[in-house]
Coordinates of C-alpha atoms in Angstrom, one line a residue:
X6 CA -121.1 -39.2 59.7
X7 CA -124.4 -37.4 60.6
X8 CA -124.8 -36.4 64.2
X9 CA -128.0 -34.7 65.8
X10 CA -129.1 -31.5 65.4
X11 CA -128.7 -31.2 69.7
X12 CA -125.3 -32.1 69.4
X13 CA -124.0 -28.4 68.7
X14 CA -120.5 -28.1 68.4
X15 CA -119.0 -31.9 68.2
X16 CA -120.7 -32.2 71.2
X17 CA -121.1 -35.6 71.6
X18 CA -119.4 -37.0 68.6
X19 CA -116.1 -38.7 68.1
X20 CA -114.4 -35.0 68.7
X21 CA -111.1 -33.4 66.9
X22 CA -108.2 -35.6 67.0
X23 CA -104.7 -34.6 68.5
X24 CA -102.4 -36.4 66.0
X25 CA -99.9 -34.3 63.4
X26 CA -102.5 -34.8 60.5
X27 CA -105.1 -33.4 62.7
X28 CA -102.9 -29.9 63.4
X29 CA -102.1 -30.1 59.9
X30 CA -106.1 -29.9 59.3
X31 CA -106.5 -27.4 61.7
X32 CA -104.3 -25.1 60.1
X33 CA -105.8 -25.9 56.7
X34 CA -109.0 -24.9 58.2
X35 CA -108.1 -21.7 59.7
X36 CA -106.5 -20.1 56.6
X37 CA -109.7 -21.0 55.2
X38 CA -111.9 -19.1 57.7
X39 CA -113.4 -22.9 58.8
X40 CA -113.4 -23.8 62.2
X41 CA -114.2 -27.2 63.4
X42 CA -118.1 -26.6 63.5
X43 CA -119.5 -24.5 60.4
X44 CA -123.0 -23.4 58.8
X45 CA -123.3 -25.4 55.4
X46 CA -126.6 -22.9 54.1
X47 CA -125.5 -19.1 52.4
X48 CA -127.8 -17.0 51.1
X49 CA -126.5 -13.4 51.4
X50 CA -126.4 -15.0 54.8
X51 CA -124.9 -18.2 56.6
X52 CA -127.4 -20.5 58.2
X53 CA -128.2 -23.7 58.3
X54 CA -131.0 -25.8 60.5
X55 CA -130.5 -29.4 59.2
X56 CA -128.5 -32.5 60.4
X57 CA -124.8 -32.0 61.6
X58 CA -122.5 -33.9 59.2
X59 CA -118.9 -34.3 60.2
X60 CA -115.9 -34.5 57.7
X61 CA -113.8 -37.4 58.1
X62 CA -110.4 -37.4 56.5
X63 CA -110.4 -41.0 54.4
X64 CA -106.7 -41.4 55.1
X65 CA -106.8 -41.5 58.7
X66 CA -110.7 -41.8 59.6
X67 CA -109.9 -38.6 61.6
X68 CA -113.0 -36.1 62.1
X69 CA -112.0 -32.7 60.5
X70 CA -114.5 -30.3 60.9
X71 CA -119.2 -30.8 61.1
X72 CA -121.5 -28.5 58.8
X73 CA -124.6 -27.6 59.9
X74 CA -126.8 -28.8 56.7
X75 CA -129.9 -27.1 55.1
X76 CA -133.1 -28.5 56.2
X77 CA -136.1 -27.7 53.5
X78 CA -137.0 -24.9 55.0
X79 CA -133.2 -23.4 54.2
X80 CA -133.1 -24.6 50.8
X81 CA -136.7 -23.3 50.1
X82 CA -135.4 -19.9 51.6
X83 CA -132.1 -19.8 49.6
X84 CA -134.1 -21.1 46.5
X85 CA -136.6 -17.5 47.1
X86 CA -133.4 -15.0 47.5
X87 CA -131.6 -16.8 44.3
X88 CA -134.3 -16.3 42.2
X89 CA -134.1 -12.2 43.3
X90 CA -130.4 -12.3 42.8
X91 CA -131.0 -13.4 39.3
X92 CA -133.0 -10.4 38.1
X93 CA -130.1 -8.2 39.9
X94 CA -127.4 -9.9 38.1
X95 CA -129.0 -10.3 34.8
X96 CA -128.7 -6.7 34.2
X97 CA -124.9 -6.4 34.8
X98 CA -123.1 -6.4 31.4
X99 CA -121.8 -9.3 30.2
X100 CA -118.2 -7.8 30.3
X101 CA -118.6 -6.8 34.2
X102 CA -120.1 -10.0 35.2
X103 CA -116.8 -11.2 33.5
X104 CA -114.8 -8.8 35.7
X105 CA -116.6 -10.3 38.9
X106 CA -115.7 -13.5 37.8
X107 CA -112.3 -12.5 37.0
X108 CA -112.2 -11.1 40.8
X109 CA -113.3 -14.7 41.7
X110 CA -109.9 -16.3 39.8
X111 CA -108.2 -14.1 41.9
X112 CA -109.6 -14.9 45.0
X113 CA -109.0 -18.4 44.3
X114 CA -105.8 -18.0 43.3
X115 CA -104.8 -16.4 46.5
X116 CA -105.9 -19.8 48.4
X117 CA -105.3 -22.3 45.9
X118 CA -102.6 -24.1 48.3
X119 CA -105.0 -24.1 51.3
X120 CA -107.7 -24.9 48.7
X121 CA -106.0 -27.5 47.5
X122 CA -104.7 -29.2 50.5
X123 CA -108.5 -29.5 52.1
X124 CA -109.4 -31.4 48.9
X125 CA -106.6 -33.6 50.0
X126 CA -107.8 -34.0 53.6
X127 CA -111.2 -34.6 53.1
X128 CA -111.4 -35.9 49.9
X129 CA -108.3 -38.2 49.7
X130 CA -106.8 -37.4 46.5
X131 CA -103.0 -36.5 46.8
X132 CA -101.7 -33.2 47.3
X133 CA -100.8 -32.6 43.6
X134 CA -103.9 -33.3 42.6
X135 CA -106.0 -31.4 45.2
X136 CA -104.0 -28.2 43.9
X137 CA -104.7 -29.0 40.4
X138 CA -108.5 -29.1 40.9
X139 CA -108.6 -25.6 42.4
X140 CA -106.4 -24.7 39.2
X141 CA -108.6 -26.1 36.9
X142 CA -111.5 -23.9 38.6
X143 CA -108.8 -20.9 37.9
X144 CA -108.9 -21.7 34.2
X145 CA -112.3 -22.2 33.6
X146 CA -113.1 -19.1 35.2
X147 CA -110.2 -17.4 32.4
X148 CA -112.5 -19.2 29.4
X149 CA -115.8 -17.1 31.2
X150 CA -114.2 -14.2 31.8
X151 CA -112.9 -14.1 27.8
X152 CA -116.7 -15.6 27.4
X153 CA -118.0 -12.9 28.9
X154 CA -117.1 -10.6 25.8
X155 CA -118.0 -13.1 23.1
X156 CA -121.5 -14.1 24.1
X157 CA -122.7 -12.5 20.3
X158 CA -126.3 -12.9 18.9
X159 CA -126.5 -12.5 15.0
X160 CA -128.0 -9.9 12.5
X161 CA -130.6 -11.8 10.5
X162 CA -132.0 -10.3 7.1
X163 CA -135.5 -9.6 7.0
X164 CA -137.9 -10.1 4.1
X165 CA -139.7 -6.7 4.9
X166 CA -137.8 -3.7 3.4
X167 CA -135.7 -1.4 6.4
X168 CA -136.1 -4.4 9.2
X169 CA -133.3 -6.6 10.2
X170 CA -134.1 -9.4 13.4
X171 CA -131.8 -9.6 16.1
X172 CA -130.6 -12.6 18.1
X173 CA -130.1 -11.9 21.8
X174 CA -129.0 -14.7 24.3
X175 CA -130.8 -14.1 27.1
X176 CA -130.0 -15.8 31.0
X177 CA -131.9 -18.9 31.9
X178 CA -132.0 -17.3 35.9
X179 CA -131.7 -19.9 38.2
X180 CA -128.6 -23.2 37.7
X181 CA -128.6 -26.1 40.4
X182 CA -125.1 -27.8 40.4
X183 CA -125.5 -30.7 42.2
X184 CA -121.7 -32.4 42.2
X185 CA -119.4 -35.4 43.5
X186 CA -117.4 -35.9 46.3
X187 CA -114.5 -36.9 43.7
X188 CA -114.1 -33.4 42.4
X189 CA -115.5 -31.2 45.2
X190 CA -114.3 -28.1 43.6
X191 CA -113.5 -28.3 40.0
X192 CA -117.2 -29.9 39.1
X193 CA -118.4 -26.8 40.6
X194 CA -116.2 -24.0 38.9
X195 CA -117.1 -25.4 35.8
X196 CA -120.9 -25.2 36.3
X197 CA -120.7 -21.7 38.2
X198 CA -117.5 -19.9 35.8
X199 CA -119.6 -20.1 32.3
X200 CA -123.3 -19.8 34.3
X201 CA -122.0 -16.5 35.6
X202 CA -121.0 -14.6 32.6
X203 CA -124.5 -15.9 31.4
X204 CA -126.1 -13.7 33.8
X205 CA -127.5 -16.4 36.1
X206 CA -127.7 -16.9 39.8
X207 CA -125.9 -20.3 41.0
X208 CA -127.3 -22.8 44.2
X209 CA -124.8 -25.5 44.7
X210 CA -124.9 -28.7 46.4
X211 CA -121.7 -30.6 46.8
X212 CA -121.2 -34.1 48.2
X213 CA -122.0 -33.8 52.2
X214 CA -118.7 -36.3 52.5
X215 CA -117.2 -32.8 51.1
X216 CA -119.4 -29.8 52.7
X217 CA -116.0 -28.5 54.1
X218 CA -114.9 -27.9 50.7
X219 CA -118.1 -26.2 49.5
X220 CA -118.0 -24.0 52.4
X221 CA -114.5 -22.9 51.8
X222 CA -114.9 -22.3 48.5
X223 CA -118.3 -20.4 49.1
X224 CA -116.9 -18.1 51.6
X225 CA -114.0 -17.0 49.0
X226 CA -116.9 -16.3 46.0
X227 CA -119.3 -14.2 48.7
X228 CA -116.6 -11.9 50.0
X229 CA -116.0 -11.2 46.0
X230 CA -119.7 -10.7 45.6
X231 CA -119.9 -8.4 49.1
X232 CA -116.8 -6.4 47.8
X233 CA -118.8 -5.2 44.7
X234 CA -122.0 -4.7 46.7
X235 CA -124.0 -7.6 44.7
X236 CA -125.9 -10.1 46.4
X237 CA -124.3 -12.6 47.7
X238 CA -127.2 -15.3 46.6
X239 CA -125.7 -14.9 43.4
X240 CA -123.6 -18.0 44.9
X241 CA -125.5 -19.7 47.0
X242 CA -124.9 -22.6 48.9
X243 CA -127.1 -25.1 50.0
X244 CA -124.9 -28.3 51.6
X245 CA -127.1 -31.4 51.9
X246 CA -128.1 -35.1 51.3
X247 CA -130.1 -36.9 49.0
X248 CA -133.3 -35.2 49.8
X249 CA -132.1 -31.5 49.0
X250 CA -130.6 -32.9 45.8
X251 CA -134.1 -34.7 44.8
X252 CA -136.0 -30.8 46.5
X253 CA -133.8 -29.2 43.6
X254 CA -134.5 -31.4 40.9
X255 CA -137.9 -31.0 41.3
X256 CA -138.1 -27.2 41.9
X257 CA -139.4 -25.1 39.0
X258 CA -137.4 -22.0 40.3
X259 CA -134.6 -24.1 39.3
X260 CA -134.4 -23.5 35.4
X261 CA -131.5 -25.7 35.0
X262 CA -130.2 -28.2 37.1
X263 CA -126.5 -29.3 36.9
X264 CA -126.2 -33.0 37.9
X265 CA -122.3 -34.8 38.6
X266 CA -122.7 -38.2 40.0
X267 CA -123.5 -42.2 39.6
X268 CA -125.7 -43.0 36.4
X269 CA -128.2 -44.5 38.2
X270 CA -129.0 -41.1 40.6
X271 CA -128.8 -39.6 37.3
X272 CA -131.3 -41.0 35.9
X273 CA -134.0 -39.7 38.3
X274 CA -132.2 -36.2 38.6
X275 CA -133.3 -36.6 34.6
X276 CA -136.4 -37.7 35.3
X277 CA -137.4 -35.3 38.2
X278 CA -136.6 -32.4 36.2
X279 CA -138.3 -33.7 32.9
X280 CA -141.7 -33.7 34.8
X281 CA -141.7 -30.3 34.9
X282 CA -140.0 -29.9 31.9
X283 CA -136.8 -28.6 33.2
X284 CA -133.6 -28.6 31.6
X285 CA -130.8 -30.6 33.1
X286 CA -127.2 -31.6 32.1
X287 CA -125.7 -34.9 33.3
X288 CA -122.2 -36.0 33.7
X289 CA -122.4 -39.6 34.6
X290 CA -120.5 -42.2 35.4
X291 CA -117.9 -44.3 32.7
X292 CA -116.7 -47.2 32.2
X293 CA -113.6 -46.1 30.3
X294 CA -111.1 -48.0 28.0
X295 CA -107.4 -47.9 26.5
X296 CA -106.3 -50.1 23.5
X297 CA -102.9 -50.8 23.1
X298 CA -102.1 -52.1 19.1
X299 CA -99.2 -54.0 18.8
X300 CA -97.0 -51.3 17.2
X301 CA -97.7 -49.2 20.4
X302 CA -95.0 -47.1 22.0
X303 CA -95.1 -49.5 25.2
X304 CA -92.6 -47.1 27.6
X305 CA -95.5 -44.1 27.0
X306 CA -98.4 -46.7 27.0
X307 CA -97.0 -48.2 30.1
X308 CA -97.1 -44.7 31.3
X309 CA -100.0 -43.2 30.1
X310 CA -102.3 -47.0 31.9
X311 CA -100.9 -46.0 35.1
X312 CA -101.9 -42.5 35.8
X313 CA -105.3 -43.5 34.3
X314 CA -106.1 -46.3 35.7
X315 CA -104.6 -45.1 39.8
X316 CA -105.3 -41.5 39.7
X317 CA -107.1 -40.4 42.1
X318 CA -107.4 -43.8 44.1
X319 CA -109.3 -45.1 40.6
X320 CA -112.4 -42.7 41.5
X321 CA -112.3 -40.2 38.5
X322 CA -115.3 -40.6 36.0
X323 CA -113.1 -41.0 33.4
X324 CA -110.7 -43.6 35.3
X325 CA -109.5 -46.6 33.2
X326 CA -110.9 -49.6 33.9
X327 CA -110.9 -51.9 30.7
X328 CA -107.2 -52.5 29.1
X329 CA -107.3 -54.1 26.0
X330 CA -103.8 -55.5 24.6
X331 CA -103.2 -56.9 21.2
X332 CA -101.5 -60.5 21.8
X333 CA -98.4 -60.1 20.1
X334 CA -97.7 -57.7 22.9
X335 CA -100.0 -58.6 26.0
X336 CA -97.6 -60.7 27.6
X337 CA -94.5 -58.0 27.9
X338 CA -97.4 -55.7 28.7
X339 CA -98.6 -57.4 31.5
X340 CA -94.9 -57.6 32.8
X341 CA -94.1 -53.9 32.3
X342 CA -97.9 -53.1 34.0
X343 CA -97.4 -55.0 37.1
X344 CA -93.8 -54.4 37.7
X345 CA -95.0 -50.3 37.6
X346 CA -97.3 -51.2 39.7
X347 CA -95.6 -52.2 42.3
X348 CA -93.7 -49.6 42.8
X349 CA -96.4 -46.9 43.2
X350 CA -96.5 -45.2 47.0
X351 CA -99.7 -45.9 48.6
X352 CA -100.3 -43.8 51.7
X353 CA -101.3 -40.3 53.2
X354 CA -102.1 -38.2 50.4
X355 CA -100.3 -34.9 52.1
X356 CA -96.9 -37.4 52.0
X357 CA -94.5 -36.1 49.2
X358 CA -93.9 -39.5 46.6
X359 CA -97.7 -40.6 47.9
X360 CA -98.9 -41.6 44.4
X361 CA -102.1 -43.0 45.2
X362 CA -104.2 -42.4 48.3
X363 CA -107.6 -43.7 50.3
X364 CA -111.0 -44.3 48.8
X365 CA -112.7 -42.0 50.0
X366 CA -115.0 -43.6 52.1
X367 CA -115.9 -47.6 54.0
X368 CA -118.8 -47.9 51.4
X369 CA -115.8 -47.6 48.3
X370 CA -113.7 -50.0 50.0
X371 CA -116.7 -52.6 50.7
X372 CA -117.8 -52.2 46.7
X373 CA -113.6 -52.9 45.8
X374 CA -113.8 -56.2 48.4
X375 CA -117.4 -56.9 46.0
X376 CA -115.3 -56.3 43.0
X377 CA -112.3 -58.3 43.6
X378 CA -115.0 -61.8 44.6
X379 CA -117.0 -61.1 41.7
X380 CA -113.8 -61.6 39.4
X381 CA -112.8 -65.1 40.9
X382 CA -116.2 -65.7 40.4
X383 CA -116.6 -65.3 37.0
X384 CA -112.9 -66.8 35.8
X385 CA -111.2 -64.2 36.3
X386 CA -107.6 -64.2 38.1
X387 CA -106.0 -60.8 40.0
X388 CA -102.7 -60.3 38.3
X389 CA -101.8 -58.0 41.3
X390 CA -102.8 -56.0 44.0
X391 CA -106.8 -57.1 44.8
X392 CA -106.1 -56.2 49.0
X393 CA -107.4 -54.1 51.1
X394 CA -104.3 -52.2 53.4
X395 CA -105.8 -53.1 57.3
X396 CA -102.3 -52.1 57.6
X397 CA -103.3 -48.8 56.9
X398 CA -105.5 -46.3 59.6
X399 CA -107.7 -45.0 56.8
X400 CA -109.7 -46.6 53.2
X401 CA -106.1 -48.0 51.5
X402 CA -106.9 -50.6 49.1
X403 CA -104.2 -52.0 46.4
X404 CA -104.1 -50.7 42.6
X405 CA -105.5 -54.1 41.1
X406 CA -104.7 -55.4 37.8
X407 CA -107.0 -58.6 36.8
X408 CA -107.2 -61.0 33.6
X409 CA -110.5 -61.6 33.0
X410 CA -113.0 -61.8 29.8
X411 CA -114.2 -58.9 27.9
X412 CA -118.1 -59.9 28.7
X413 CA -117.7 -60.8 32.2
X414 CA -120.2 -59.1 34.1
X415 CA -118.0 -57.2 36.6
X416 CA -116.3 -56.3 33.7
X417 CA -119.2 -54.3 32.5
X418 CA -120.1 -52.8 35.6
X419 CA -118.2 -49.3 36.6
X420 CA -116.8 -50.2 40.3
X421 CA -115.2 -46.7 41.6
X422 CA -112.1 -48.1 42.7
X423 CA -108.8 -48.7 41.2
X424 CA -109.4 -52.2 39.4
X425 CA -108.0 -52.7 36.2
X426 CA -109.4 -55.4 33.7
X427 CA -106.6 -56.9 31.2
X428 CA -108.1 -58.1 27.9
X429 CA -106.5 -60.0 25.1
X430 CA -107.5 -59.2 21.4
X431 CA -106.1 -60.5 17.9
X432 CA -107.2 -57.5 16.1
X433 CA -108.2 -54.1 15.9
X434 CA -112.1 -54.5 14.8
X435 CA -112.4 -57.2 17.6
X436 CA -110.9 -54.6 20.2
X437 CA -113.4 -51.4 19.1
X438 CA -116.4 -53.7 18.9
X439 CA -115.2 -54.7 22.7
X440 CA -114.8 -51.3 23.7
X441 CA -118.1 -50.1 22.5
X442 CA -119.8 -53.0 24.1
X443 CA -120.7 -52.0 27.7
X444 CA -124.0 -49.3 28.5
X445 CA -121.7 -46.5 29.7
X446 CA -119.3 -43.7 28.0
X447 CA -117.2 -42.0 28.8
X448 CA -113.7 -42.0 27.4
X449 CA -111.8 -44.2 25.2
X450 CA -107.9 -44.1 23.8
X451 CA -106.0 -46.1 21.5
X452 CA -102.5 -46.0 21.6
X453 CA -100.3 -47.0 18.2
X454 CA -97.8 -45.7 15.7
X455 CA -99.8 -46.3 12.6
X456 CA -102.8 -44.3 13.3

C-alpha cells in the first residue's frame, strides 16, 4: 500500500496492529535494526524522498513496517556514487573482495533466523522456507568467495618469437538486480555474491511488496562494507516501483542489468537495455512440467508432485503446474494426489506443521479466482481444492488439482498460484511433445524406473 509522502511515520495510514503476529513482527524487526518506518535509498548513506509504501503481512493483512522509496532524484544520486564505488572496488584483489564477501556469509549467518522469519512475514512463504532462502544466499556467497581465487585468464601462444598474449577478465562496473517479491533475498545473493568477486559495484531493487527485506538485508552488507572502510555504494540500495526499475533499465551507467520477474516485464527490461546496447540477464517466468511413466515409483512421485506443485503457495518460477500421467497409472495417481492433498496445513506461515501459506498479495488471489473460471470454461473439472479460504484473515486459497486438456488455454498460461493441471497420455513421445508445447521454460522432470 502506497501512502503520501506527508504522511511521515504511519501517520495517517492503517497503523501497527496489536495482535500476537504483530509483536511477533515487531520483534523480527528490531533484531533487524527495522523499525516500523524506514528509508528504502542507501548509498554510503540512507535516504529516500519517494512514495511511502507499507509492508503488509499476506497472512494476516496486518501492516508491518513503510519504506520511504527512491524518487528519481535518489536513484540518479545512488546511480553517480555506484559508478565511483566501482573504480574503488575494482582494484581490490580478487581474493580480498572474496574475503569481504566471505565477511558478508558471516554477517548473514549471524541473522539468518530473523532473516528468515521477515521473509515469512512479509513475503508469506513458511518459516522453513524463509530460512532456507537466507541459506541459499550463504551458499552462493561460499561458490564467490572460492570464485574469487579461480577467476583465471589464459596464456596464449604468439606467432611473433619471445611474445605470449594474456587473457585478463576484467569487471563490467556497474550490475542492476532488479528481483521478485517471491524470493526477496535469495534472487539478490545470487546476483550480488558472483558480481562481487567480479569487482563490480551492485544497485538493487527488490519487489516494493518486499522493501523490508531489502532493507534488512542491505543494512547487514553496509556494516560489512563500513567495517573494512570501503564504500558502502558498493551495495547499494534503491527500493522502488515500476518506474525506478524501467530508470535502471534504461541507464547507461548501468552496464548490466539483472532482471527476476514475469515474462512479459521481461521483455521490455530486454528491450530497454538493448536500445542502448546493454547487457541484461533474464530469469522469467515457467510454466513447468512433471511426467509420471507408468513404471514410476508412485510413493516418491506422489511426493516429489506435492512439494512442487504447493511450495511456496505455488509462486516459485519453477512451481509445477502441468502433471502429465501415463493411463495405466493416472487413475491411482489421481487418488494418491488428492488424498495428499488434503491433508496439507494451510495457514500462518510462522505455525509449526503450516505447509502452505498466503499468496502473497489480493492481486494473486483475484488471478487464482481467474484461473479456477477459466478451467470450467474450457472443459475442464477441479479435482480438488479450486477455493478461496474467506475463512482465513489473510490471501489463503486451496492447493488445486484440475483435469483438463493438454491445449486448453489456461493450461498454457503460467497463473502464480497453486493450480495443478492433470493430463492423461498413452505414451511417452505424446507426453514430451506435450510438455514442450507451451511458449515458456523453465523446468521439466520425468519420473520412471527404466530411464
Amino acid at each position: 500500500m502506497i501512502v503520501p509522502k506527508s504522511a511521515g511515520v504511519l501517520r495517517g495510514t492503517r497503523g501497527l496492529a496489536t495482535s500476537a503476529a504483530a509483536r511477533t513482527s515487531s520483534v523480527t524487526l528490531k533484531a533487524l535494526g527495522l523499525d516500523s518506518y524506514n528509508l528504502g535509498v542507501y548509498n554510503g548513506k540512507w535516504g529516500g524522498n519517494g512514495d511511502v509504501v507499507e509492508s503488509v503481512n499476506p497472512a494476516t493483512g496486518e501492516v508491518l513496517g513503510a519504506v520511504q522509496q527512491a524518487s528519481a532524484s535518489d536513484l540518479d544520486q545512488t546511480l553517480a556514487h555506484a559508478s565511483k564505488a566501482a573504480t574503488v572496488w575494482r582494484a581490490v584483489p580478487a581474493p580480498k573482495r572474496g574475503e569481504i564477501v566471505r565477511q558478508m556469509r558471516n554477517a548473514l549467518f549471524e541473522k539468518i533466523e530473523p532473516l528468515g522469519r521477515l521473509v515469512a512475514l512479509e513475503m508469506g512463504k513458511i518459516l522453513a522456507e524463509g530460512v532456507g532462502e537466507v541459506q541459499e544466499y550463504i551458499d552462493i556467497a561460499d561458490y564467490a568467495v572460492g570464485l574469487s581465487r579461480m577467476l583465471n585468464g589464459q596464456v596464449v601462444p604468439s606467432e611473433r618469437p619471445g611474445h605470449m598474449m594474456l587473457e585478463v577478465w576484467n569487471p563490467l562496473g556497474v550490475v542492476g538486480v532488479i528481483s521478485a517479491f517471491n524470493f526477496p533475498v535469495a534472487v539478490y545473493g545470487w546476483n550480488s555474491a558472483v558480481s562481487l568477486v567480479c569487482g563490480n559495484s551492485v544497485v538493487w531493487k527488490g519487489a516494493p511488496s518486499t522493501s523490508l527485506t531489502s532493507v534488512a538485508v542491505t543494512k547487514i552488507l553496509a556494516q560489512v562494507l563500513e567495517a573494512n572502510g570501503l564504500p558502502g555504494a558498493i551495495c547499494a540500495l534503491a527500493t522502488g516501483g515500476a518506474d525506478i526499475g524501467r530508470a535502471i533499465a534504461e541507464d547507461k551507467r548501468v552496464n548490466l542489468v539483472s532482471f527476476t520477474g514475469s515474462t512479459g516485464t521481461g521483455r521490455n527490461v530486454a528491450t530497454a537495455v538493448q536500445q542502448r546496447f546493454g547487457k541484461s540477464l533474464l530469469e522469467l517466468g515457467g510454466n513447468n512440467a512433471i511426467i509420471v511413466h507408468k513404471d514410476a515409483d508412485i510413493d516418491l512421485a506422489v511426493r516429489s508432485t506435492v512439494f512442487a506443485a504447493v511450495g511456496t503457495a505455488g509462486q516459485r518460477c519453477t512451481t509445477t503446474r502441468r502433471l502429465f500421467l501415463h493411463e495405466d497409472i493416472h487413475d491411482e495417481f489421481v487418488a494418491r494426489l488428492v488424498k495428499a492433498y488434503g491433508q496439507i496445513k494451510i495457514g500462518n506461515p510462522l505455525e509449526p506443521g503450516v505447509l502452505c501459506g498466503p499468496l502473497h498479495s489480493k492481486q494473486a488471489v483475484a488471478a487464482f479466482e481467474h484461473g479456477i473460471s477459466d478451467v470450467a470454461a474450457q472443459g475442464g473439472r477441479v479435482l480438488h481444492g479450486g477455493r478461496v479460504l474467506h475463512n482465513l484473515p489473510g490471501n489463503f486459497v486451496e492447493p488445486t488439482i484440475t483435469s483438463i486438456a493438454h491445449d486448453a488455454p489456461v493450461v498454457h498460461r503460467e497463473i502464480f498460484a497453486p493450480i495443478l493441471h492433470t493430463i492423461k497420455y498413452a505414451n511417452i513421445e505424446q507426453a514430451i511433445a506435450w510438455n514442450n508445447e507451451v511458449g515458456q521454460g523453465l523446468s521439466s522432470s520425468l519420473f520412471t524406473t527404466s530411464p
